[in-house]
Amino acid sequence: MQRPDWAPETIDIERPSVARMYDYYLGGSHNFAVDRAAAQAMVAAVPEAPLMAQANRAFLRRAVQFLTAAGVRQFLDIGSGIPTVGNVHEIAQRIAPESRVVYVDVDPVAVAHSREILDGNDRAAVVQEDLRHPGRILAHPDVRGLLDLSEPVAVLIVAVLHFVSDDDRPAELLRTLRSALAPGSWLVLSQASADGRAGDERAEAERVYRNTDNPLWIRSRAELTALFDGFQLVEPGVVWVPQWRPDSPESAEDAERAAFIGGVGRLGG
């Protein structure tokens, strides 16, 4: 396979990437045949896969709009993925131009394209790092240089936790992030859930992702709710993402088809 100009030499273009598969679901162009084949296998197993990605992206938009309206001006987007329409800085800075955003992703393609998009925007930056190393994220000079952690920050971890196994201790990772945040900060979480879905469908989805750079780790609503420990959930709590403050009642119909659950919490004090 010929390596395109936009693909860094460090990435394996022969193995599916979950970031590039997600890009494919959203109609992006930064993916390879191997990513498209894996994504198509996922669609064969779970036909709603593109809908899931789109519903999750819409949840991200509504959450950022809610947070910006609530006065948030600092965002830390961990696992931000390959840039597509409706990035956090576009949403927040459209409402409040002074908003500052730091993106974090482990995928070199996502980081390279984020840097290209953010060129000339002194209120946004991107860091190549992994959610599994929250201490390194918090200590990174680009994070410290752009965000004031003594003031409220919204931490966004959207469509990422299903790639973090229980062995990686997600609750501990989130506690490390929470301990660095000022009172009045926010946490936004979403991830894939198998609640109410057939067992064979879940097994097939997990089989597809075992061949990628990040296997799936499905969680229930109760498990995701527990990860908001220390944060006060805002209404309507942890729900199917189309049900979280929908744009219209119609957009929340058949919400369980999105197969993503999510919520927003506020740190008191």
PDB file of C-alpha atoms in Angstrom:
ATOM      1  CA  MET A   1       0.000   0.000   0.000  1.00  0.00           C
ATOM      2  CA  GLN A   2       1.382   3.421  -0.951  1.00  0.00           C
ATOM      3  CA  ARG A   3       1.722   5.796   1.977  1.00  0.00           C
ATOM      4  CA  PRO A   4      -0.048   9.138   1.336  1.00  0.00           C
ATOM      5  CA  ASP A   5       1.660  12.418   2.177  1.00  0.00           C
ATOM      6  CA  TRP A   6      -0.558  12.982   5.219  1.00  0.00           C
ATOM      7  CA  ALA A   7       0.364   9.668   6.891  1.00  0.00           C
ATOM      8  CA  PRO A   8       3.397   9.925   9.215  1.00  0.00           C
ATOM      9  CA  GLU A   9       6.107   7.288   8.761  1.00  0.00           C
ATOM     10  CA  THR A  10       5.594   6.151  12.358  1.00  0.00           C
ATOM     11  CA  ILE A  11       2.097   4.703  11.831  1.00  0.00           C
ATOM     12  CA  ASP A  12       1.287   1.156  10.749  1.00  0.00           C
ATOM     13  CA  ILE A  13      -0.899   1.508   7.662  1.00  0.00           C
ATOM     14  CA  GLU A  14      -1.441  -2.252   7.431  1.00  0.00           C
ATOM     15  CA  ARG A  15      -3.388  -2.476  10.711  1.00  0.00           C
ATOM     16  CA  PRO A  16      -6.793  -0.883  11.319  1.00  0.00           C
ATOM     17  CA  SER A  17      -6.826   2.202  13.524  1.00  0.00           C
ATOM     18  CA  VAL A  18      -9.883   2.983  15.639  1.00  0.00           C
ATOM     19  CA  ALA A  19      -9.356   6.720  15.006  1.00  0.00           C
ATOM     20  CA  ARG A  20      -9.360   6.203  11.248  1.00  0.00           C
ATOM     21  CA  MET A  21     -12.368   3.838  11.458  1.00  0.00           C
ATOM     22  CA  TYR A  22     -14.254   6.535  13.358  1.00  0.00           C
ATOM     23  CA  ASP A  23     -13.217   9.019  10.679  1.00  0.00           C
ATOM     24  CA  TYR A  24     -14.718   6.651   8.079  1.00  0.00           C
ATOM     25  CA  TYR A  25     -18.015   6.353  10.011  1.00  0.00           C
ATOM     26  CA  LEU A  26     -18.243  10.152  10.017  1.00  0.00           C
ATOM     27  CA  GLY A  27     -17.625  10.383   6.273  1.00  0.00           C
ATOM     28  CA  GLY A  28     -14.006  11.554   6.542  1.00  0.00           C
ATOM     29  CA  SER A  29     -11.192  10.899   4.085  1.00  0.00           C
ATOM     30  CA  HIS A  30      -8.246  10.146   6.389  1.00  0.00           C
ATOM     31  CA  ASN A  31      -8.505   6.372   6.387  1.00  0.00           C
ATOM     32  CA  PHE A  32      -7.005   3.446   4.483  1.00  0.00           C
ATOM     33  CA  ALA A  33      -8.480   0.384   2.806  1.00  0.00           C
ATOM     34  CA  VAL A  34      -7.648  -1.684   5.897  1.00  0.00           C
ATOM     35  CA  ASP A  35      -9.593   0.788   8.075  1.00  0.00           C
ATOM     36  CA  ARG A  36     -12.552   0.791   5.693  1.00  0.00           C
ATOM     37  CA  ALA A  37     -12.603  -3.013   5.604  1.00  0.00           C
ATOM     38  CA  ALA A  38     -12.643  -3.186   9.413  1.00  0.00           C
ATOM     39  CA  ALA A  39     -15.320  -0.484   9.604  1.00  0.00           C
ATOM     40  CA  GLN A  40     -17.434  -2.310   7.023  1.00  0.00           C
ATOM     41  CA  ALA A  41     -17.077  -5.516   9.038  1.00  0.00           C
ATOM     42  CA  MET A  42     -18.328  -3.585  12.055  1.00  0.00           C
ATOM     43  CA  VAL A  43     -21.277  -2.259  10.049  1.00  0.00           C
ATOM     44  CA  ALA A  44     -22.093  -5.830   8.966  1.00  0.00           C
ATOM     45  CA  ALA A  45     -22.130  -6.852  12.639  1.00  0.00           C
ATOM     46  CA  VAL A  46     -23.780  -3.661  13.929  1.00  0.00           C
ATOM     47  CA  PRO A  47     -25.585  -1.810  11.105  1.00  0.00           C
ATOM     48  CA  GLU A  48     -26.053   1.253  13.300  1.00  0.00           C
ATOM     49  CA  ALA A  49     -22.273   1.848  13.624  1.00  0.00           C
ATOM     50  CA  PRO A  50     -22.236   5.040  11.488  1.00  0.00           C
ATOM     51  CA  LEU A  51     -25.347   6.279  13.319  1.00  0.00           C
ATOM     52  CA  MET A  52     -23.561   5.623  16.615  1.00  0.00           C
ATOM     53  CA  ALA A  53     -20.603   7.794  15.583  1.00  0.00           C
ATOM     54  CA  GLN A  54     -22.864  10.571  14.305  1.00  0.00           C
ATOM     55  CA  ALA A  55     -25.041  10.530  17.440  1.00  0.00           C
ATOM     56  CA  ASN A  56     -21.957  10.704  19.616  1.00  0.00           C
ATOM     57  CA  ARG A  57     -20.605  13.644  17.615  1.00  0.00           C
ATOM     58  CA  ALA A  58     -23.935  15.433  18.037  1.00  0.00           C
ATOM     59  CA  PHE A  59     -23.762  14.778  21.801  1.00  0.00           C
ATOM     60  CA  LEU A  60     -20.299  16.388  21.874  1.00  0.00           C
ATOM     61  CA  ARG A  61     -21.685  19.467  20.122  1.00  0.00           C
ATOM     62  CA  ARG A  62     -24.606  19.832  22.519  1.00  0.00           C
ATOM     63  CA  ALA A  63     -22.382  19.295  25.561  1.00  0.00           C
ATOM     64  CA  VAL A  64     -19.917  21.983  24.445  1.00  0.00           C
ATOM     65  CA  GLN A  65     -22.773  24.383  23.700  1.00  0.00           C
ATOM     66  CA  PHE A  66     -24.214  23.707  27.176  1.00  0.00           C
ATOM     67  CA  LEU A  67     -20.841  24.205  28.883  1.00  0.00           C
ATOM     68  CA  THR A  68     -20.065  27.395  26.984  1.00  0.00           C
ATOM     69  CA  ALA A  69     -23.487  28.779  27.908  1.00  0.00           C
ATOM     70  CA  ALA A  70     -22.680  27.854  31.524  1.00  0.00           C
ATOM     71  CA  GLY A  71     -19.596  30.062  31.389  1.00  0.00           C
ATOM     72  CA  VAL A  72     -16.861  27.512  30.653  1.00  0.00           C
ATOM     73  CA  ARG A  73     -13.970  29.015  28.712  1.00  0.00           C
ATOM     74  CA  GLN A  74     -11.367  26.233  29.063  1.00  0.00           C
ATOM     75  CA  PHE A  75     -11.650  22.784  27.469  1.00  0.00           C
ATOM     76  CA  LEU A  76      -9.379  19.743  27.642  1.00  0.00           C
ATOM     77  CA  ASP A  77     -10.508  17.263  24.970  1.00  0.00           C
ATOM     78  CA  ILE A  78      -8.801  13.909  25.609  1.00  0.00           C
ATOM     79  CA  GLY A  79      -9.031  11.396  22.781  1.00  0.00           C
ATOM     80  CA  SER A  80     -10.153  14.080  20.353  1.00  0.00           C
ATOM     81  CA  GLY A  81      -9.561  11.970  17.214  1.00  0.00           C
ATOM     82  CA  ILE A  82      -9.049  12.991  13.608  1.00  0.00           C
ATOM     83  CA  PRO A  83     -10.473  16.495  13.055  1.00  0.00           C
ATOM     84  CA  THR A  84     -13.823  16.680  11.335  1.00  0.00           C
ATOM     85  CA  VAL A  85     -16.624  19.225  11.092  1.00  0.00           C
ATOM     86  CA  GLY A  86     -17.712  20.516  14.489  1.00  0.00           C
ATOM     87  CA  ASN A  87     -14.507  20.420  16.509  1.00  0.00           C
ATOM     88  CA  VAL A  88     -14.647  21.681  20.090  1.00  0.00           C
ATOM     89  CA  HIS A  89     -12.776  24.935  19.411  1.00  0.00           C
ATOM     90  CA  GLU A  90     -15.098  25.730  16.488  1.00  0.00           C
ATOM     91  CA  ILE A  91     -18.199  25.273  18.645  1.00  0.00           C
ATOM     92  CA  ALA A  92     -16.882  27.046  21.741  1.00  0.00           C
ATOM     93  CA  GLN A  93     -15.108  29.929  19.991  1.00  0.00           C
ATOM     94  CA  ARG A  94     -18.152  30.615  17.819  1.00  0.00           C
ATOM     95  CA  ILE A  95     -20.088  31.327  21.029  1.00  0.00           C
ATOM     96  CA  ALA A  96     -17.231  32.745  23.113  1.00  0.00           C
ATOM     97  CA  PRO A  97     -14.145  33.684  21.044  1.00  0.00           C
ATOM     98  CA  GLU A  98     -11.971  33.833  24.168  1.00  0.00           C
ATOM     99  CA  SER A  99     -12.433  30.093  24.803  1.00  0.00           C
ATOM    100  CA  ARG A 100      -9.210  28.050  25.022  1.00  0.00           C
ATOM    101  CA  VAL A 101      -9.011  24.423  23.935  1.00  0.00           C
ATOM    102  CA  VAL A 102      -6.312  21.767  24.219  1.00  0.00           C
ATOM    103  CA  TYR A 103      -6.794  18.582  22.234  1.00  0.00           C
ATOM    104  CA  VAL A 104      -5.082  15.354  23.289  1.00  0.00           C
ATOM    105  CA  ASP A 105      -4.784  12.240  21.172  1.00  0.00           C
ATOM    106  CA  VAL A 106      -2.372   9.334  20.914  1.00  0.00           C
ATOM    107  CA  ASP A 107      -2.899   8.835  17.173  1.00  0.00           C
ATOM    108  CA  PRO A 108      -0.201  10.566  15.040  1.00  0.00           C
ATOM    109  CA  VAL A 109      -2.619  11.186  12.148  1.00  0.00           C
ATOM    110  CA  ALA A 110      -5.095  12.907  14.475  1.00  0.00           C
ATOM    111  CA  VAL A 111      -2.343  15.049  15.990  1.00  0.00           C
ATOM    112  CA  ALA A 112      -0.809  16.002  12.626  1.00  0.00           C
ATOM    113  CA  HIS A 113      -4.137  17.118  11.185  1.00  0.00           C
ATOM    114  CA  SER A 114      -5.120  18.945  14.347  1.00  0.00           C
ATOM    115  CA  ARG A 115      -1.897  20.950  14.180  1.00  0.00           C
ATOM    116  CA  GLU A 116      -2.631  21.816  10.562  1.00  0.00           C
ATOM    117  CA  ILE A 117      -6.162  22.988  11.369  1.00  0.00           C
ATOM    118  CA  LEU A 118      -5.064  24.942  14.456  1.00  0.00           C
ATOM    119  CA  ASP A 119      -2.202  26.758  12.748  1.00  0.00           C
ATOM    120  CA  GLY A 120      -2.637  30.452  13.549  1.00  0.00           C
ATOM    121  CA  ASN A 121      -5.145  29.869  16.367  1.00  0.00           C
ATOM    122  CA  ASP A 122      -3.341  30.937  19.544  1.00  0.00           C
ATOM    123  CA  ARG A 123      -6.247  29.819  21.734  1.00  0.00           C
ATOM    124  CA  ALA A 124      -6.049  26.141  20.749  1.00  0.00           C
ATOM    125  CA  ALA A 125      -3.315  23.505  20.807  1.00  0.00           C
ATOM    126  CA  VAL A 126      -2.858  19.759  20.399  1.00  0.00           C
ATOM    127  CA  VAL A 127      -0.774  17.325  22.452  1.00  0.00           C
ATOM    128  CA  GLN A 128       0.173  13.769  21.512  1.00  0.00           C
ATOM    129  CA  GLU A 129      -0.498  11.763  24.641  1.00  0.00           C
ATOM    130  CA  ASP A 130      -2.632   8.915  25.995  1.00  0.00           C
ATOM    131  CA  LEU A 131      -5.532   9.031  28.468  1.00  0.00           C
ATOM    132  CA  ARG A 132      -3.766   6.194  30.294  1.00  0.00           C
ATOM    133  CA  HIS A 133      -1.107   8.726  31.354  1.00  0.00           C
ATOM    134  CA  PRO A 134      -3.121  11.573  32.900  1.00  0.00           C
ATOM    135  CA  GLY A 135      -0.140  12.871  34.860  1.00  0.00           C
ATOM    136  CA  ARG A 136       1.802  13.433  31.656  1.00  0.00           C
ATOM    137  CA  ILE A 137      -1.177  15.205  30.100  1.00  0.00           C
ATOM    138  CA  LEU A 138      -1.581  17.527  33.073  1.00  0.00           C
ATOM    139  CA  ALA A 139       2.144  18.320  33.197  1.00  0.00           C
ATOM    140  CA  HIS A 140       2.549  18.929  29.477  1.00  0.00           C
ATOM    141  CA  PRO A 141       3.830  22.469  28.795  1.00  0.00           C
ATOM    142  CA  ASP A 142       1.209  23.084  26.106  1.00  0.00           C
ATOM    143  CA  VAL A 143      -1.557  22.197  28.569  1.00  0.00           C
ATOM    144  CA  ARG A 144      -0.026  24.337  31.309  1.00  0.00           C
ATOM    145  CA  GLY A 145       0.682  27.146  28.883  1.00  0.00           C
ATOM    146  CA  LEU A 146      -2.864  27.447  27.553  1.00  0.00           C
ATOM    147  CA  LEU A 147      -5.091  26.314  30.423  1.00  0.00           C
ATOM    148  CA  ASP A 148      -5.188  27.743  33.936  1.00  0.00           C
ATOM    149  CA  LEU A 149      -5.969  24.750  36.134  1.00  0.00           C
ATOM    150  CA  SER A 150      -6.702  27.012  39.091  1.00  0.00           C
ATOM    151  CA  GLU A 151      -9.850  28.035  37.187  1.00  0.00           C
ATOM    152  CA  PRO A 152     -12.689  25.735  36.009  1.00  0.00           C
ATOM    153  CA  VAL A 153     -11.914  23.462  33.053  1.00  0.00           C
ATOM    154  CA  ALA A 154     -14.225  21.130  31.132  1.00  0.00           C
ATOM    155  CA  VAL A 155     -12.581  17.743  30.551  1.00  0.00           C
ATOM    156  CA  LEU A 156     -14.097  15.910  27.586  1.00  0.00           C
ATOM    157  CA  ILE A 157     -13.525  12.157  27.232  1.00  0.00           C
ATOM    158  CA  VAL A 158     -15.962  11.342  24.465  1.00  0.00           C
ATOM    159  CA  ALA A 159     -16.086   7.967  22.651  1.00  0.00           C
ATOM    160  CA  VAL A 160     -12.783   6.956  24.267  1.00  0.00           C
ATOM    161  CA  LEU A 161     -13.415   4.929  27.430  1.00  0.00           C
ATOM    162  CA  HIS A 162     -14.532   1.840  25.517  1.00  0.00           C
ATOM    163  CA  PHE A 163     -10.884   1.541  24.447  1.00  0.00           C
ATOM    164  CA  VAL A 164      -9.692   1.648  28.082  1.00  0.00           C
ATOM    165  CA  SER A 165      -9.856  -1.727  29.815  1.00  0.00           C
ATOM    166  CA  ASP A 166     -10.600  -2.271  33.484  1.00  0.00           C
ATOM    167  CA  ASP A 167      -6.963  -3.383  33.785  1.00  0.00           C
ATOM    168  CA  ASP A 168      -6.023   0.218  32.932  1.00  0.00           C
ATOM    169  CA  ARG A 169      -8.019   1.353  36.014  1.00  0.00           C
ATOM    170  CA  PRO A 170     -10.234   4.014  34.405  1.00  0.00           C
ATOM    171  CA  ALA A 171     -11.617   5.147  37.771  1.00  0.00           C
ATOM    172  CA  GLU A 172      -8.077   5.841  38.958  1.00  0.00           C
ATOM    173  CA  LEU A 173      -7.241   7.715  35.755  1.00  0.00           C
ATOM    174  CA  LEU A 174     -10.284   9.932  36.228  1.00  0.00           C
ATOM    175  CA  ARG A 175      -9.447  10.513  39.912  1.00  0.00           C
ATOM    176  CA  THR A 176      -6.015  11.788  38.852  1.00  0.00           C
ATOM    177  CA  LEU A 177      -7.636  14.239  36.453  1.00  0.00           C
ATOM    178  CA  ARG A 178     -10.271  15.274  39.008  1.00  0.00           C
ATOM    179  CA  SER A 179      -7.640  15.965  41.669  1.00  0.00           C
ATOM    180  CA  ALA A 180      -6.010  18.559  39.374  1.00  0.00           C
ATOM    181  CA  LEU A 181      -9.241  20.427  38.627  1.00  0.00           C
ATOM    182  CA  ALA A 182     -10.590  23.522  40.336  1.00  0.00           C
ATOM    183  CA  PRO A 183     -14.073  23.510  41.882  1.00  0.00           C
ATOM    184  CA  GLY A 184     -16.664  24.305  39.249  1.00  0.00           C
ATOM    185  CA  SER A 185     -14.906  22.184  36.625  1.00  0.00           C
ATOM    186  CA  TRP A 186     -16.815  19.750  34.451  1.00  0.00           C
ATOM    187  CA  LEU A 187     -16.484  16.209  33.120  1.00  0.00           C
ATOM    188  CA  VAL A 188     -18.104  14.920  29.924  1.00  0.00           C
ATOM    189  CA  LEU A 189     -18.041  11.161  29.300  1.00  0.00           C
ATOM    190  CA  SER A 190     -19.509   8.895  26.656  1.00  0.00           C
ATOM    191  CA  GLN A 191     -18.819   5.385  25.513  1.00  0.00           C
ATOM    192  CA  ALA A 192     -20.342   2.421  23.723  1.00  0.00           C
ATOM    193  CA  SER A 193     -22.738   0.290  25.758  1.00  0.00           C
ATOM    194  CA  ALA A 194     -24.276  -3.102  25.118  1.00  0.00           C
ATOM    195  CA  ASP A 195     -27.291  -2.441  27.356  1.00  0.00           C
ATOM    196  CA  GLY A 196     -30.323  -3.931  25.652  1.00  0.00           C
ATOM    197  CA  ARG A 197     -28.374  -5.319  22.684  1.00  0.00           C
ATOM    198  CA  ALA A 198     -28.077  -8.939  21.567  1.00  0.00           C
ATOM    199  CA  GLY A 199     -25.126 -10.872  22.953  1.00  0.00           C
ATOM    200  CA  ASP A 200     -24.025 -12.138  19.533  1.00  0.00           C
ATOM    201  CA  GLU A 201     -23.941  -8.569  18.209  1.00  0.00           C
ATOM    202  CA  ARG A 202     -21.674  -7.508  21.066  1.00  0.00           C
ATOM    203  CA  ALA A 203     -19.417 -10.518  20.550  1.00  0.00           C
ATOM    204  CA  GLU A 204     -19.053  -9.776  16.850  1.00  0.00           C
ATOM    205  CA  ALA A 205     -18.259  -6.117  17.494  1.00  0.00           C
ATOM    206  CA  GLU A 206     -15.594  -7.114  20.025  1.00  0.00           C
ATOM    207  CA  ARG A 207     -14.158  -9.591  17.499  1.00  0.00           C
ATOM    208  CA  VAL A 208     -13.810  -6.874  14.842  1.00  0.00           C
ATOM    209  CA  TYR A 209     -12.000  -4.517  17.209  1.00  0.00           C
ATOM    210  CA  ARG A 210      -9.633  -7.201  18.524  1.00  0.00           C
ATOM    211  CA  ASN A 211      -7.842  -6.852  15.173  1.00  0.00           C
ATOM    212  CA  THR A 212      -7.340  -3.087  15.592  1.00  0.00           C
ATOM    213  CA  ASP A 213      -4.896  -1.031  17.639  1.00  0.00           C
ATOM    214  CA  ASN A 214      -7.484  -0.765  20.468  1.00  0.00           C
ATOM    215  CA  PRO A 215      -9.887  -3.582  21.436  1.00  0.00           C
ATOM    216  CA  LEU A 216     -13.354  -2.703  22.733  1.00  0.00           C
ATOM    217  CA  TRP A 217     -14.287  -2.646  26.408  1.00  0.00           C
ATOM    218  CA  ILE A 218     -18.071  -2.319  26.650  1.00  0.00           C
ATOM    219  CA  ARG A 219     -19.652  -0.939  29.854  1.00  0.00           C
ATOM    220  CA  SER A 220     -23.141  -0.627  31.264  1.00  0.00           C
ATOM    221  CA  ARG A 221     -24.914   2.567  32.282  1.00  0.00           C
ATOM    222  CA  ALA A 222     -24.237   1.783  35.938  1.00  0.00           C
ATOM    223  CA  GLU A 223     -20.527   1.318  35.253  1.00  0.00           C
ATOM    224  CA  LEU A 224     -20.232   4.617  33.387  1.00  0.00           C
ATOM    225  CA  THR A 225     -22.227   6.423  36.067  1.00  0.00           C
ATOM    226  CA  ALA A 226     -19.757   5.175  38.685  1.00  0.00           C
ATOM    227  CA  LEU A 227     -16.919   6.835  36.760  1.00  0.00           C
ATOM    228  CA  PHE A 228     -18.461  10.241  37.544  1.00  0.00           C
ATOM    229  CA  ASP A 229     -17.391   9.748  41.174  1.00  0.00           C
ATOM    230  CA  GLY A 230     -16.891  13.169  42.773  1.00  0.00           C
ATOM    231  CA  PHE A 231     -18.954  14.968  40.120  1.00  0.00           C
ATOM    232  CA  GLN A 232     -22.605  15.964  40.385  1.00  0.00           C
ATOM    233  CA  LEU A 233     -24.437  14.753  37.282  1.00  0.00           C
ATOM    234  CA  VAL A 234     -26.588  17.326  35.548  1.00  0.00           C
ATOM    235  CA  GLU A 235     -30.001  16.378  34.206  1.00  0.00           C
ATOM    236  CA  PRO A 236     -30.856  14.041  32.600  1.00  0.00           C
ATOM    237  CA  GLY A 237     -27.909  12.034  34.028  1.00  0.00           C
ATOM    238  CA  VAL A 238     -26.267   9.189  32.121  1.00  0.00           C
ATOM    239  CA  VAL A 239     -28.539   8.324  29.190  1.00  0.00           C
ATOM    240  CA  TRP A 240     -28.393   7.227  25.583  1.00  0.00           C
ATOM    241  CA  VAL A 241     -26.579  10.153  23.976  1.00  0.00           C
ATOM    242  CA  PRO A 242     -29.490  11.275  21.725  1.00  0.00           C
ATOM    243  CA  GLN A 243     -31.511  11.718  24.954  1.00  0.00           C
ATOM    244  CA  TRP A 244     -29.012  14.136  26.493  1.00  0.00           C
ATOM    245  CA  ARG A 245     -30.648  17.564  26.064  1.00  0.00           C
ATOM    246  CA  PRO A 246     -31.778  16.824  22.490  1.00  0.00           C
ATOM    247  CA  ASP A 247     -32.323  19.566  19.928  1.00  0.00           C
ATOM    248  CA  SER A 248     -35.897  18.311  19.499  1.00  0.00           C
ATOM    249  CA  PRO A 249     -38.035  15.457  20.872  1.00  0.00           C
ATOM    250  CA  GLU A 250     -37.872  13.760  17.460  1.00  0.00           C
ATOM    251  CA  SER A 251     -34.068  13.597  17.533  1.00  0.00           C
ATOM    252  CA  ALA A 252     -34.225  11.477  20.710  1.00  0.00           C
ATOM    253  CA  GLU A 253     -36.521   8.829  19.228  1.00  0.00           C
ATOM    254  CA  ASP A 254     -35.117   5.262  19.087  1.00  0.00           C
ATOM    255  CA  ALA A 255     -32.190   6.601  21.139  1.00  0.00           C
ATOM    256  CA  GLU A 256     -30.955   3.139  22.116  1.00  0.00           C
ATOM    257  CA  ARG A 257     -30.012   2.494  18.476  1.00  0.00           C
ATOM    258  CA  ALA A 258     -27.124   4.926  18.990  1.00  0.00           C
ATOM    259  CA  ALA A 259     -25.618   2.403  21.444  1.00  0.00           C
ATOM    260  CA  PHE A 260     -23.654   5.200  23.155  1.00  0.00           C
ATOM    261  CA  ILE A 261     -24.346   6.374  26.674  1.00  0.00           C
ATOM    262  CA  GLY A 262     -23.084   9.627  28.090  1.00  0.00           C
ATOM    263  CA  GLY A 263     -23.475  12.386  30.591  1.00  0.00           C
ATOM    264  CA  VAL A 264     -22.046  15.598  32.052  1.00  0.00           C
ATOM    265  CA  GLY A 265     -21.013  16.206  35.643  1.00  0.00           C
ATOM    266  CA  ARG A 266     -19.863  19.239  37.659  1.00  0.00           C
ATOM    267  CA  LEU A 267     -17.225  19.275  40.357  1.00  0.00           C
ATOM    268  CA  GLY A 268     -18.562  20.980  43.460  1.00  0.00           C
ATOM    269  CA  GLY A 269     -16.746  22.849  46.198  1.00  0.00           C
TER     270      GLY A 269
END
